[in-house]
Amino acid sequence: MTELHPDIDRILITEEEIQNRVAEIAAEIDRDYRNSGQIVLIGILKGAFIFTADLSRKLTVPHSVDFMSISSYGDSAISTGAVRLILDLRKPIVNQHVIVVEDIVDSGNTMSYLYQTLMGRKPASLRTCTLFKKKRNSLDVPLDYIGFELPDVWVVGYGLDYADTHRTLPYIAALKKEVYS
Ligand code: IMP
Ligand code: MG
């Protein structure tokens, strides 16, 4: 077994488990949008860029891909609740079937902001997809496609970072608590 980076506590989800689950989500979306014509996937940068790419390549329904970039104010491991739009879509989504693709939902503030913002643009429909979700109770936004539930620890890999590091790991790993707290 290859050695883990010293910041990493343990691997939570293997590369194979992630790839299998992404294929299952793609199959679900294929089924749900079989008769919808062209749909739009909106990947949320930077964290969801790898998930969006893999999901897109596994979908068989016709779709386009666009991106938005969102930033939370403040420290990278503590969400203050304030969300800021850094980069907007290239094209309008009015009358389009849209799926917003996130890496991870924690407090839900980011997804809630995205949901409100995108609904305001009058798409034909809007669904949410996140590969990971931490176990919290009070989310005010519907999550239509969820890959995995995770414990309340900071995770990295498969696009997710800590201070812009560890994004390219093919698996999901928990950081050691002393690294981020
Ligand atoms: P929320 O707004 O509290 O739901 O936080 C969502 C955003 O925080 C995600 O889009 C991620 O960018 C980031 N985030 C939350 N938890 C983690 C984590 O464990 N690792 C990496 N990024 C995370
Ligand atoms: Mg994110």
JSON list of C-alpha atoms and ligand atoms in Angstrom, two decimals:
[
{"chain": "A", "resi": 1, "resn": "MET", "atom": "CA", "xyz": [0.00, 0.00, 0.00]},
{"chain": "A", "resi": 2, "resn": "THR", "atom": "CA", "xyz": [1.29, 3.44, -0.95]},
{"chain": "A", "resi": 3, "resn": "GLU", "atom": "CA", "xyz": [2.02, 5.84, 1.86]},
{"chain": "A", "resi": 4, "resn": "LEU", "atom": "CA", "xyz": [-0.54, 8.51, 2.72]},
{"chain": "A", "resi": 5, "resn": "HIS", "atom": "CA", "xyz": [0.35, 12.19, 2.94]},
{"chain": "A", "resi": 6, "resn": "PRO", "atom": "CA", "xyz": [1.17, 13.07, 6.58]},
{"chain": "A", "resi": 7, "resn": "ASP", "atom": "CA", "xyz": [-1.84, 15.46, 6.78]},
{"chain": "A", "resi": 8, "resn": "ILE", "atom": "CA", "xyz": [-4.22, 12.62, 6.01]},
{"chain": "A", "resi": 9, "resn": "ASP", "atom": "CA", "xyz": [-5.90, 10.61, 8.74]},
{"chain": "A", "resi": 10, "resn": "ARG", "atom": "CA", "xyz": [-7.58, 7.91, 6.64]},
{"chain": "A", "resi": 11, "resn": "ILE", "atom": "CA", "xyz": [-9.27, 7.11, 3.35]},
{"chain": "A", "resi": 12, "resn": "LEU", "atom": "CA", "xyz": [-13.07, 7.26, 3.66]},
{"chain": "A", "resi": 13, "resn": "ILE", "atom": "CA", "xyz": [-14.15, 6.44, 0.10]},
{"chain": "A", "resi": 14, "resn": "THR", "atom": "CA", "xyz": [-12.00, 4.68, -2.46]},
{"chain": "A", "resi": 15, "resn": "GLU", "atom": "CA", "xyz": [-11.55, 5.65, -6.09]},
{"chain": "A", "resi": 16, "resn": "GLU", "atom": "CA", "xyz": [-13.53, 2.61, -7.20]},
{"chain": "A", "resi": 17, "resn": "GLU", "atom": "CA", "xyz": [-16.43, 3.41, -4.85]},
{"chain": "A", "resi": 18, "resn": "ILE", "atom": "CA", "xyz": [-16.54, 6.98, -6.16]},
{"chain": "A", "resi": 19, "resn": "GLN", "atom": "CA", "xyz": [-16.48, 5.90, -9.81]},
{"chain": "A", "resi": 20, "resn": "ASN", "atom": "CA", "xyz": [-19.22, 3.32, -9.24]},
{"chain": "A", "resi": 21, "resn": "ARG", "atom": "CA", "xyz": [-21.43, 5.83, -7.48]},
{"chain": "A", "resi": 22, "resn": "VAL", "atom": "CA", "xyz": [-20.90, 8.49, -10.15]},
{"chain": "A", "resi": 23, "resn": "ALA", "atom": "CA", "xyz": [-22.01, 5.92, -12.75]},
{"chain": "A", "resi": 24, "resn": "GLU", "atom": "CA", "xyz": [-25.15, 5.19, -10.68]},
{"chain": "A", "resi": 25, "resn": "ILE", "atom": "CA", "xyz": [-26.01, 8.90, -10.43]},
{"chain": "A", "resi": 26, "resn": "ALA", "atom": "CA", "xyz": [-25.47, 9.31, -14.18]},
{"chain": "A", "resi": 27, "resn": "ALA", "atom": "CA", "xyz": [-27.84, 6.37, -14.79]},
{"chain": "A", "resi": 28, "resn": "GLU", "atom": "CA", "xyz": [-30.48, 7.97, -12.53]},
{"chain": "A", "resi": 29, "resn": "ILE", "atom": "CA", "xyz": [-30.20, 11.29, -14.37]},
{"chain": "A", "resi": 30, "resn": "ASP", "atom": "CA", "xyz": [-30.37, 9.50, -17.73]},
{"chain": "A", "resi": 31, "resn": "ARG", "atom": "CA", "xyz": [-33.60, 7.86, -16.63]},
{"chain": "A", "resi": 32, "resn": "ASP", "atom": "CA", "xyz": [-35.15, 11.05, -15.20]},
{"chain": "A", "resi": 33, "resn": "TYR", "atom": "CA", "xyz": [-34.35, 13.23, -18.23]},
{"chain": "A", "resi": 34, "resn": "ARG", "atom": "CA", "xyz": [-34.88, 10.67, -21.00]},
{"chain": "A", "resi": 35, "resn": "ASN", "atom": "CA", "xyz": [-37.56, 12.79, -22.68]},
{"chain": "A", "resi": 36, "resn": "SER", "atom": "CA", "xyz": [-36.38, 16.28, -21.73]},
{"chain": "A", "resi": 37, "resn": "GLY", "atom": "CA", "xyz": [-34.26, 17.22, -24.72]},
{"chain": "A", "resi": 38, "resn": "GLN", "atom": "CA", "xyz": [-30.98, 19.00, -24.05]},
{"chain": "A", "resi": 39, "resn": "ILE", "atom": "CA", "xyz": [-30.29, 19.70, -20.37]},
{"chain": "A", "resi": 40, "resn": "VAL", "atom": "CA", "xyz": [-27.71, 21.93, -18.67]},
{"chain": "A", "resi": 41, "resn": "LEU", "atom": "CA", "xyz": [-25.24, 20.78, -16.02]},
{"chain": "A", "resi": 42, "resn": "ILE", "atom": "CA", "xyz": [-23.89, 23.63, -13.91]},
{"chain": "A", "resi": 43, "resn": "GLY", "atom": "CA", "xyz": [-20.66, 22.66, -12.18]},
{"chain": "A", "resi": 44, "resn": "ILE", "atom": "CA", "xyz": [-19.65, 24.73, -9.17]},
{"chain": "A", "resi": 45, "resn": "LEU", "atom": "CA", "xyz": [-15.99, 25.68, -9.20]},
{"chain": "A", "resi": 46, "resn": "LYS", "atom": "CA", "xyz": [-13.58, 24.87, -8.03]},
{"chain": "A", "resi": 47, "resn": "GLY", "atom": "CA", "xyz": [-14.55, 21.86, -5.91]},
{"chain": "A", "resi": 48, "resn": "ALA", "atom": "CA", "xyz": [-16.95, 20.17, -8.34]},
{"chain": "A", "resi": 49, "resn": "PHE", "atom": "CA", "xyz": [-14.78, 20.33, -11.47]},
{"chain": "A", "resi": 50, "resn": "ILE", "atom": "CA", "xyz": [-13.67, 16.70, -11.36]},
{"chain": "A", "resi": 51, "resn": "PHE", "atom": "CA", "xyz": [-17.11, 15.35, -10.42]},
{"chain": "A", "resi": 52, "resn": "THR", "atom": "CA", "xyz": [-18.75, 17.45, -13.15]},
{"chain": "A", "resi": 53, "resn": "ALA", "atom": "CA", "xyz": [-16.29, 16.13, -15.76]},
{"chain": "A", "resi": 54, "resn": "ASP", "atom": "CA", "xyz": [-16.78, 12.48, -14.76]},
{"chain": "A", "resi": 55, "resn": "LEU", "atom": "CA", "xyz": [-20.57, 12.82, -14.48]},
{"chain": "A", "resi": 56, "resn": "SER", "atom": "CA", "xyz": [-20.80, 14.56, -17.84]},
{"chain": "A", "resi": 57, "resn": "ARG", "atom": "CA", "xyz": [-18.79, 11.81, -19.56]},
{"chain": "A", "resi": 58, "resn": "LYS", "atom": "CA", "xyz": [-21.02, 9.12, -18.07]},
{"chain": "A", "resi": 59, "resn": "LEU", "atom": "CA", "xyz": [-24.32, 10.75, -19.09]},
{"chain": "A", "resi": 60, "resn": "THR", "atom": "CA", "xyz": [-25.97, 9.65, -22.31]},
{"chain": "A", "resi": 61, "resn": "VAL", "atom": "CA", "xyz": [-28.72, 12.33, -22.33]},
{"chain": "A", "resi": 62, "resn": "PRO", "atom": "CA", "xyz": [-27.78, 15.34, -24.46]},
{"chain": "A", "resi": 63, "resn": "HIS", "atom": "CA", "xyz": [-26.44, 18.10, -22.26]},
{"chain": "A", "resi": 64, "resn": "SER", "atom": "CA", "xyz": [-24.27, 21.17, -22.15]},
{"chain": "A", "resi": 65, "resn": "VAL", "atom": "CA", "xyz": [-21.91, 22.06, -19.30]},
{"chain": "A", "resi": 66, "resn": "ASP", "atom": "CA", "xyz": [-21.52, 25.49, -17.79]},
{"chain": "A", "resi": 67, "resn": "PHE", "atom": "CA", "xyz": [-19.79, 26.67, -14.62]},
{"chain": "A", "resi": 68, "resn": "MET", "atom": "CA", "xyz": [-20.23, 29.08, -11.77]},
{"chain": "A", "resi": 69, "resn": "SER", "atom": "CA", "xyz": [-17.74, 29.95, -9.09]},
{"chain": "A", "resi": 70, "resn": "ILE", "atom": "CA", "xyz": [-18.84, 30.69, -5.57]},
{"chain": "A", "resi": 71, "resn": "SER", "atom": "CA", "xyz": [-16.88, 31.77, -2.55]},
{"chain": "A", "resi": 72, "resn": "SER", "atom": "CA", "xyz": [-17.71, 31.71, 1.12]},
{"chain": "A", "resi": 73, "resn": "TYR", "atom": "CA", "xyz": [-16.33, 34.60, 3.13]},
{"chain": "A", "resi": 74, "resn": "GLY", "atom": "CA", "xyz": [-13.85, 33.92, 5.88]},
{"chain": "A", "resi": 75, "resn": "ASP", "atom": "CA", "xyz": [-11.78, 30.93, 6.91]},
{"chain": "A", "resi": 76, "resn": "SER", "atom": "CA", "xyz": [-11.77, 27.87, 4.66]},
{"chain": "A", "resi": 77, "resn": "ALA", "atom": "CA", "xyz": [-12.89, 25.43, 7.35]},
{"chain": "A", "resi": 78, "resn": "ILE", "atom": "CA", "xyz": [-15.54, 27.64, 9.01]},
{"chain": "A", "resi": 79, "resn": "SER", "atom": "CA", "xyz": [-18.60, 28.73, 7.06]},
{"chain": "A", "resi": 80, "resn": "THR", "atom": "CA", "xyz": [-19.90, 32.18, 8.01]},
{"chain": "A", "resi": 81, "resn": "GLY", "atom": "CA", "xyz": [-23.00, 31.76, 5.91]},
{"chain": "A", "resi": 82, "resn": "ALA", "atom": "CA", "xyz": [-22.18, 34.60, 3.53]},
{"chain": "A", "resi": 83, "resn": "VAL", "atom": "CA", "xyz": [-21.82, 33.51, -0.09]},
{"chain": "A", "resi": 84, "resn": "ARG", "atom": "CA", "xyz": [-20.41, 35.52, -2.99]},
{"chain": "A", "resi": 85, "resn": "LEU", "atom": "CA", "xyz": [-20.69, 34.98, -6.76]},
{"chain": "A", "resi": 86, "resn": "ILE", "atom": "CA", "xyz": [-17.20, 35.05, -8.33]},
{"chain": "A", "resi": 87, "resn": "LEU", "atom": "CA", "xyz": [-17.93, 33.84, -11.85]},
{"chain": "A", "resi": 88, "resn": "ASP", "atom": "CA", "xyz": [-21.29, 33.61, -13.58]},
{"chain": "A", "resi": 89, "resn": "LEU", "atom": "CA", "xyz": [-22.71, 31.38, -16.33]},
{"chain": "A", "resi": 90, "resn": "ARG", "atom": "CA", "xyz": [-21.85, 32.01, -19.97]},
{"chain": "A", "resi": 91, "resn": "LYS", "atom": "CA", "xyz": [-25.44, 31.56, -21.13]},
{"chain": "A", "resi": 92, "resn": "PRO", "atom": "CA", "xyz": [-28.97, 32.26, -19.85]},
{"chain": "A", "resi": 93, "resn": "ILE", "atom": "CA", "xyz": [-30.85, 29.24, -18.46]},
{"chain": "A", "resi": 94, "resn": "VAL", "atom": "CA", "xyz": [-34.39, 30.54, -19.00]},
{"chain": "A", "resi": 95, "resn": "ASN", "atom": "CA", "xyz": [-36.70, 27.65, -20.06]},
{"chain": "A", "resi": 96, "resn": "GLN", "atom": "CA", "xyz": [-33.86, 25.10, -19.74]},
{"chain": "A", "resi": 97, "resn": "HIS", "atom": "CA", "xyz": [-33.78, 21.93, -17.62]},
{"chain": "A", "resi": 98, "resn": "VAL", "atom": "CA", "xyz": [-30.95, 22.60, -15.20]},
{"chain": "A", "resi": 99, "resn": "ILE", "atom": "CA", "xyz": [-29.00, 20.44, -12.73]},
{"chain": "A", "resi": 100, "resn": "VAL", "atom": "CA", "xyz": [-26.62, 22.20, -10.38]},
{"chain": "A", "resi": 101, "resn": "VAL", "atom": "CA", "xyz": [-23.63, 19.99, -9.53]},
{"chain": "A", "resi": 102, "resn": "GLU", "atom": "CA", "xyz": [-21.83, 20.52, -6.23]},
{"chain": "A", "resi": 103, "resn": "ASP", "atom": "CA", "xyz": [-18.97, 18.68, -4.58]},
{"chain": "A", "resi": 104, "resn": "ILE", "atom": "CA", "xyz": [-20.21, 18.74, -0.98]},
{"chain": "A", "resi": 105, "resn": "VAL", "atom": "CA", "xyz": [-23.08, 20.18, 1.05]},
{"chain": "A", "resi": 106, "resn": "ASP", "atom": "CA", "xyz": [-22.28, 21.01, 4.65]},
{"chain": "A", "resi": 107, "resn": "SER", "atom": "CA", "xyz": [-24.43, 23.77, 6.22]},
{"chain": "A", "resi": 108, "resn": "GLY", "atom": "CA", "xyz": [-26.33, 24.06, 2.94]},
{"chain": "A", "resi": 109, "resn": "ASN", "atom": "CA", "xyz": [-25.70, 27.82, 2.67]},
{"chain": "A", "resi": 110, "resn": "THR", "atom": "CA", "xyz": [-23.94, 27.55, -0.67]},
{"chain": "A", "resi": 111, "resn": "MET", "atom": "CA", "xyz": [-26.54, 25.26, -2.26]},
{"chain": "A", "resi": 112, "resn": "SER", "atom": "CA", "xyz": [-29.35, 27.39, -0.87]},
{"chain": "A", "resi": 113, "resn": "TYR", "atom": "CA", "xyz": [-27.79, 30.53, -2.40]},
{"chain": "A", "resi": 114, "resn": "LEU", "atom": "CA", "xyz": [-27.34, 28.74, -5.73]},
{"chain": "A", "resi": 115, "resn": "TYR", "atom": "CA", "xyz": [-30.89, 27.44, -5.68]},
{"chain": "A", "resi": 116, "resn": "GLN", "atom": "CA", "xyz": [-32.41, 30.87, -5.02]},
{"chain": "A", "resi": 117, "resn": "THR", "atom": "CA", "xyz": [-30.18, 32.57, -7.58]},
{"chain": "A", "resi": 118, "resn": "LEU", "atom": "CA", "xyz": [-30.84, 30.05, -10.35]},
{"chain": "A", "resi": 119, "resn": "MET", "atom": "CA", "xyz": [-34.59, 29.80, -9.66]},
{"chain": "A", "resi": 120, "resn": "GLY", "atom": "CA", "xyz": [-34.73, 33.57, -10.16]},
{"chain": "A", "resi": 121, "resn": "ARG", "atom": "CA", "xyz": [-33.62, 33.03, -13.77]},
{"chain": "A", "resi": 122, "resn": "LYS", "atom": "CA", "xyz": [-36.76, 31.02, -14.57]},
{"chain": "A", "resi": 123, "resn": "PRO", "atom": "CA", "xyz": [-35.38, 27.67, -15.78]},
{"chain": "A", "resi": 124, "resn": "ALA", "atom": "CA", "xyz": [-37.92, 25.09, -17.00]},
{"chain": "A", "resi": 125, "resn": "SER", "atom": "CA", "xyz": [-36.81, 22.97, -14.04]},
{"chain": "A", "resi": 126, "resn": "LEU", "atom": "CA", "xyz": [-34.01, 22.98, -11.47]},
{"chain": "A", "resi": 127, "resn": "ARG", "atom": "CA", "xyz": [-32.57, 20.01, -9.59]},
{"chain": "A", "resi": 128, "resn": "THR", "atom": "CA", "xyz": [-29.61, 19.73, -7.26]},
{"chain": "A", "resi": 129, "resn": "CYS", "atom": "CA", "xyz": [-26.89, 17.11, -7.28]},
{"chain": "A", "resi": 130, "resn": "THR", "atom": "CA", "xyz": [-24.09, 16.75, -4.75]},
{"chain": "A", "resi": 131, "resn": "LEU", "atom": "CA", "xyz": [-21.55, 13.97, -4.53]},
{"chain": "A", "resi": 132, "resn": "PHE", "atom": "CA", "xyz": [-21.11, 14.36, -0.78]},
{"chain": "A", "resi": 133, "resn": "LYS", "atom": "CA", "xyz": [-23.28, 15.54, 2.06]},
{"chain": "A", "resi": 134, "resn": "LYS", "atom": "CA", "xyz": [-22.31, 15.94, 5.69]},
{"chain": "A", "resi": 135, "resn": "LYS", "atom": "CA", "xyz": [-24.79, 14.79, 8.28]},
{"chain": "A", "resi": 136, "resn": "ARG", "atom": "CA", "xyz": [-26.71, 17.85, 9.42]},
{"chain": "A", "resi": 137, "resn": "ASN", "atom": "CA", "xyz": [-30.41, 18.25, 10.12]},
{"chain": "A", "resi": 138, "resn": "SER", "atom": "CA", "xyz": [-31.71, 21.62, 8.99]},
{"chain": "A", "resi": 139, "resn": "LEU", "atom": "CA", "xyz": [-31.19, 22.03, 5.24]},
{"chain": "A", "resi": 140, "resn": "ASP", "atom": "CA", "xyz": [-33.71, 24.36, 3.59]},
{"chain": "A", "resi": 141, "resn": "VAL", "atom": "CA", "xyz": [-32.88, 23.26, 0.05]},
{"chain": "A", "resi": 142, "resn": "PRO", "atom": "CA", "xyz": [-33.98, 20.03, -1.68]},
{"chain": "A", "resi": 143, "resn": "LEU", "atom": "CA", "xyz": [-31.14, 17.67, -2.66]},
{"chain": "A", "resi": 144, "resn": "ASP", "atom": "CA", "xyz": [-32.28, 15.51, -5.56]},
{"chain": "A", "resi": 145, "resn": "TYR", "atom": "CA", "xyz": [-29.15, 13.44, -6.19]},
{"chain": "A", "resi": 146, "resn": "ILE", "atom": "CA", "xyz": [-26.76, 12.60, -3.35]},
{"chain": "A", "resi": 147, "resn": "GLY", "atom": "CA", "xyz": [-23.68, 10.41, -3.74]},
{"chain": "A", "resi": 148, "resn": "PHE", "atom": "CA", "xyz": [-22.51, 9.72, -0.20]},
{"chain": "A", "resi": 149, "resn": "GLU", "atom": "CA", "xyz": [-23.17, 10.90, 3.35]},
{"chain": "A", "resi": 150, "resn": "LEU", "atom": "CA", "xyz": [-20.06, 11.77, 5.31]},
{"chain": "A", "resi": 151, "resn": "PRO", "atom": "CA", "xyz": [-19.23, 12.30, 8.98]},
{"chain": "A", "resi": 152, "resn": "ASP", "atom": "CA", "xyz": [-18.52, 15.86, 10.16]},
{"chain": "A", "resi": 153, "resn": "VAL", "atom": "CA", "xyz": [-14.80, 15.89, 9.36]},
{"chain": "A", "resi": 154, "resn": "TRP", "atom": "CA", "xyz": [-12.84, 17.90, 6.77]},
{"chain": "A", "resi": 155, "resn": "VAL", "atom": "CA", "xyz": [-12.37, 15.82, 3.64]},
{"chain": "A", "resi": 156, "resn": "VAL", "atom": "CA", "xyz": [-10.09, 16.26, 0.63]},
{"chain": "A", "resi": 157, "resn": "GLY", "atom": "CA", "xyz": [-9.59, 14.64, -2.76]},
{"chain": "A", "resi": 158, "resn": "TYR", "atom": "CA", "xyz": [-11.62, 14.20, -5.95]},
{"chain": "A", "resi": 159, "resn": "GLY", "atom": "CA", "xyz": [-11.73, 17.99, -6.40]},
{"chain": "A", "resi": 160, "resn": "LEU", "atom": "CA", "xyz": [-12.13, 18.90, -2.73]},
{"chain": "A", "resi": 161, "resn": "ASP", "atom": "CA", "xyz": [-9.34, 20.85, -1.13]},
{"chain": "A", "resi": 162, "resn": "TYR", "atom": "CA", "xyz": [-7.91, 22.18, 2.05]},
{"chain": "A", "resi": 163, "resn": "ALA", "atom": "CA", "xyz": [-6.36, 25.60, 1.31]},
{"chain": "A", "resi": 164, "resn": "ASP", "atom": "CA", "xyz": [-6.08, 24.53, -2.35]},
{"chain": "A", "resi": 165, "resn": "THR", "atom": "CA", "xyz": [-4.13, 21.35, -1.61]},
{"chain": "A", "resi": 166, "resn": "HIS", "atom": "CA", "xyz": [-4.94, 17.64, -2.07]},
{"chain": "A", "resi": 167, "resn": "ARG", "atom": "CA", "xyz": [-7.54, 18.27, -4.83]},
{"chain": "A", "resi": 168, "resn": "THR", "atom": "CA", "xyz": [-6.14, 15.69, -7.22]},
{"chain": "A", "resi": 169, "resn": "LEU", "atom": "CA", "xyz": [-6.22, 12.67, -4.93]},
{"chain": "A", "resi": 170, "resn": "PRO", "atom": "CA", "xyz": [-8.42, 10.05, -6.64]},
{"chain": "A", "resi": 171, "resn": "TYR", "atom": "CA", "xyz": [-10.09, 9.06, -3.34]},
{"chain": "A", "resi": 172, "resn": "ILE", "atom": "CA", "xyz": [-11.80, 10.93, -0.49]},
{"chain": "A", "resi": 173, "resn": "ALA", "atom": "CA", "xyz": [-9.73, 11.20, 2.65]},
{"chain": "A", "resi": 174, "resn": "ALA", "atom": "CA", "xyz": [-10.27, 12.74, 6.08]},
{"chain": "A", "resi": 175, "resn": "LEU", "atom": "CA", "xyz": [-7.66, 15.24, 7.16]},
{"chain": "A", "resi": 176, "resn": "LYS", "atom": "CA", "xyz": [-6.14, 14.94, 10.59]},
{"chain": "A", "resi": 177, "resn": "LYS", "atom": "CA", "xyz": [-8.08, 17.22, 12.96]},
{"chain": "A", "resi": 178, "resn": "GLU", "atom": "CA", "xyz": [-4.95, 19.11, 14.01]},
{"chain": "A", "resi": 179, "resn": "VAL", "atom": "CA", "xyz": [-4.36, 20.18, 10.38]},
{"chain": "A", "resi": 180, "resn": "TYR", "atom": "CA", "xyz": [-7.61, 22.18, 10.08]},
{"chain": "A", "resi": 181, "resn": "SER", "atom": "CA", "xyz": [-8.67, 23.08, 13.61]},
{"chain": "B", "resi": 1, "resn": "IMP", "atom": "P1", "xyz": [-21.85, 24.89, 2.95]},
{"chain": "B", "resi": 1, "resn": "IMP", "atom": "O1", "xyz": [-22.19, 26.20, 2.34]},
{"chain": "B", "resi": 1, "resn": "IMP", "atom": "O2", "xyz": [-21.62, 24.98, 4.45]},
{"chain": "B", "resi": 1, "resn": "IMP", "atom": "O3", "xyz": [-22.83, 23.79, 2.61]},
{"chain": "B", "resi": 1, "resn": "IMP", "atom": "O4", "xyz": [-20.44, 24.49, 2.41]},
{"chain": "B", "resi": 1, "resn": "IMP", "atom": "C1", "xyz": [-20.29, 24.07, 1.14]},
{"chain": "B", "resi": 1, "resn": "IMP", "atom": "C2", "xyz": [-18.93, 24.41, 0.56]},
{"chain": "B", "resi": 1, "resn": "IMP", "atom": "O5", "xyz": [-17.86, 24.39, 1.52]},
{"chain": "B", "resi": 1, "resn": "IMP", "atom": "C3", "xyz": [-18.62, 23.33, -0.43]},
{"chain": "B", "resi": 1, "resn": "IMP", "atom": "O6", "xyz": [-19.01, 23.74, -1.72]},
{"chain": "B", "resi": 1, "resn": "IMP", "atom": "C4", "xyz": [-17.13, 23.16, -0.31]},
{"chain": "B", "resi": 1, "resn": "IMP", "atom": "O7", "xyz": [-16.48, 23.99, -1.24]},
{"chain": "B", "resi": 1, "resn": "IMP", "atom": "C5", "xyz": [-16.79, 23.60, 1.07]},
{"chain": "B", "resi": 1, "resn": "IMP", "atom": "N1", "xyz": [-16.63, 22.44, 1.99]},
{"chain": "B", "resi": 1, "resn": "IMP", "atom": "C6", "xyz": [-17.45, 22.09, 3.01]},
{"chain": "B", "resi": 1, "resn": "IMP", "atom": "N2", "xyz": [-16.97, 21.01, 3.67]},
{"chain": "B", "resi": 1, "resn": "IMP", "atom": "C7", "xyz": [-15.83, 20.66, 3.03]},
{"chain": "B", "resi": 1, "resn": "IMP", "atom": "C8", "xyz": [-14.85, 19.61, 3.24]},
{"chain": "B", "resi": 1, "resn": "IMP", "atom": "O8", "xyz": [-14.95, 18.75, 4.14]},
{"chain": "B", "resi": 1, "resn": "IMP", "atom": "N3", "xyz": [-13.80, 19.60, 2.39]},
{"chain": "B", "resi": 1, "resn": "IMP", "atom": "C9", "xyz": [-13.64, 20.49, 1.37]},
{"chain": "B", "resi": 1, "resn": "IMP", "atom": "N4", "xyz": [-14.52, 21.48, 1.14]},
{"chain": "B", "resi": 1, "resn": "IMP", "atom": "C10", "xyz": [-15.61, 21.57, 1.95]},
{"chain": "B", "resi": 2, "resn": "MG", "atom": "MG", "xyz": [-17.69, 24.00, -3.32]}
]
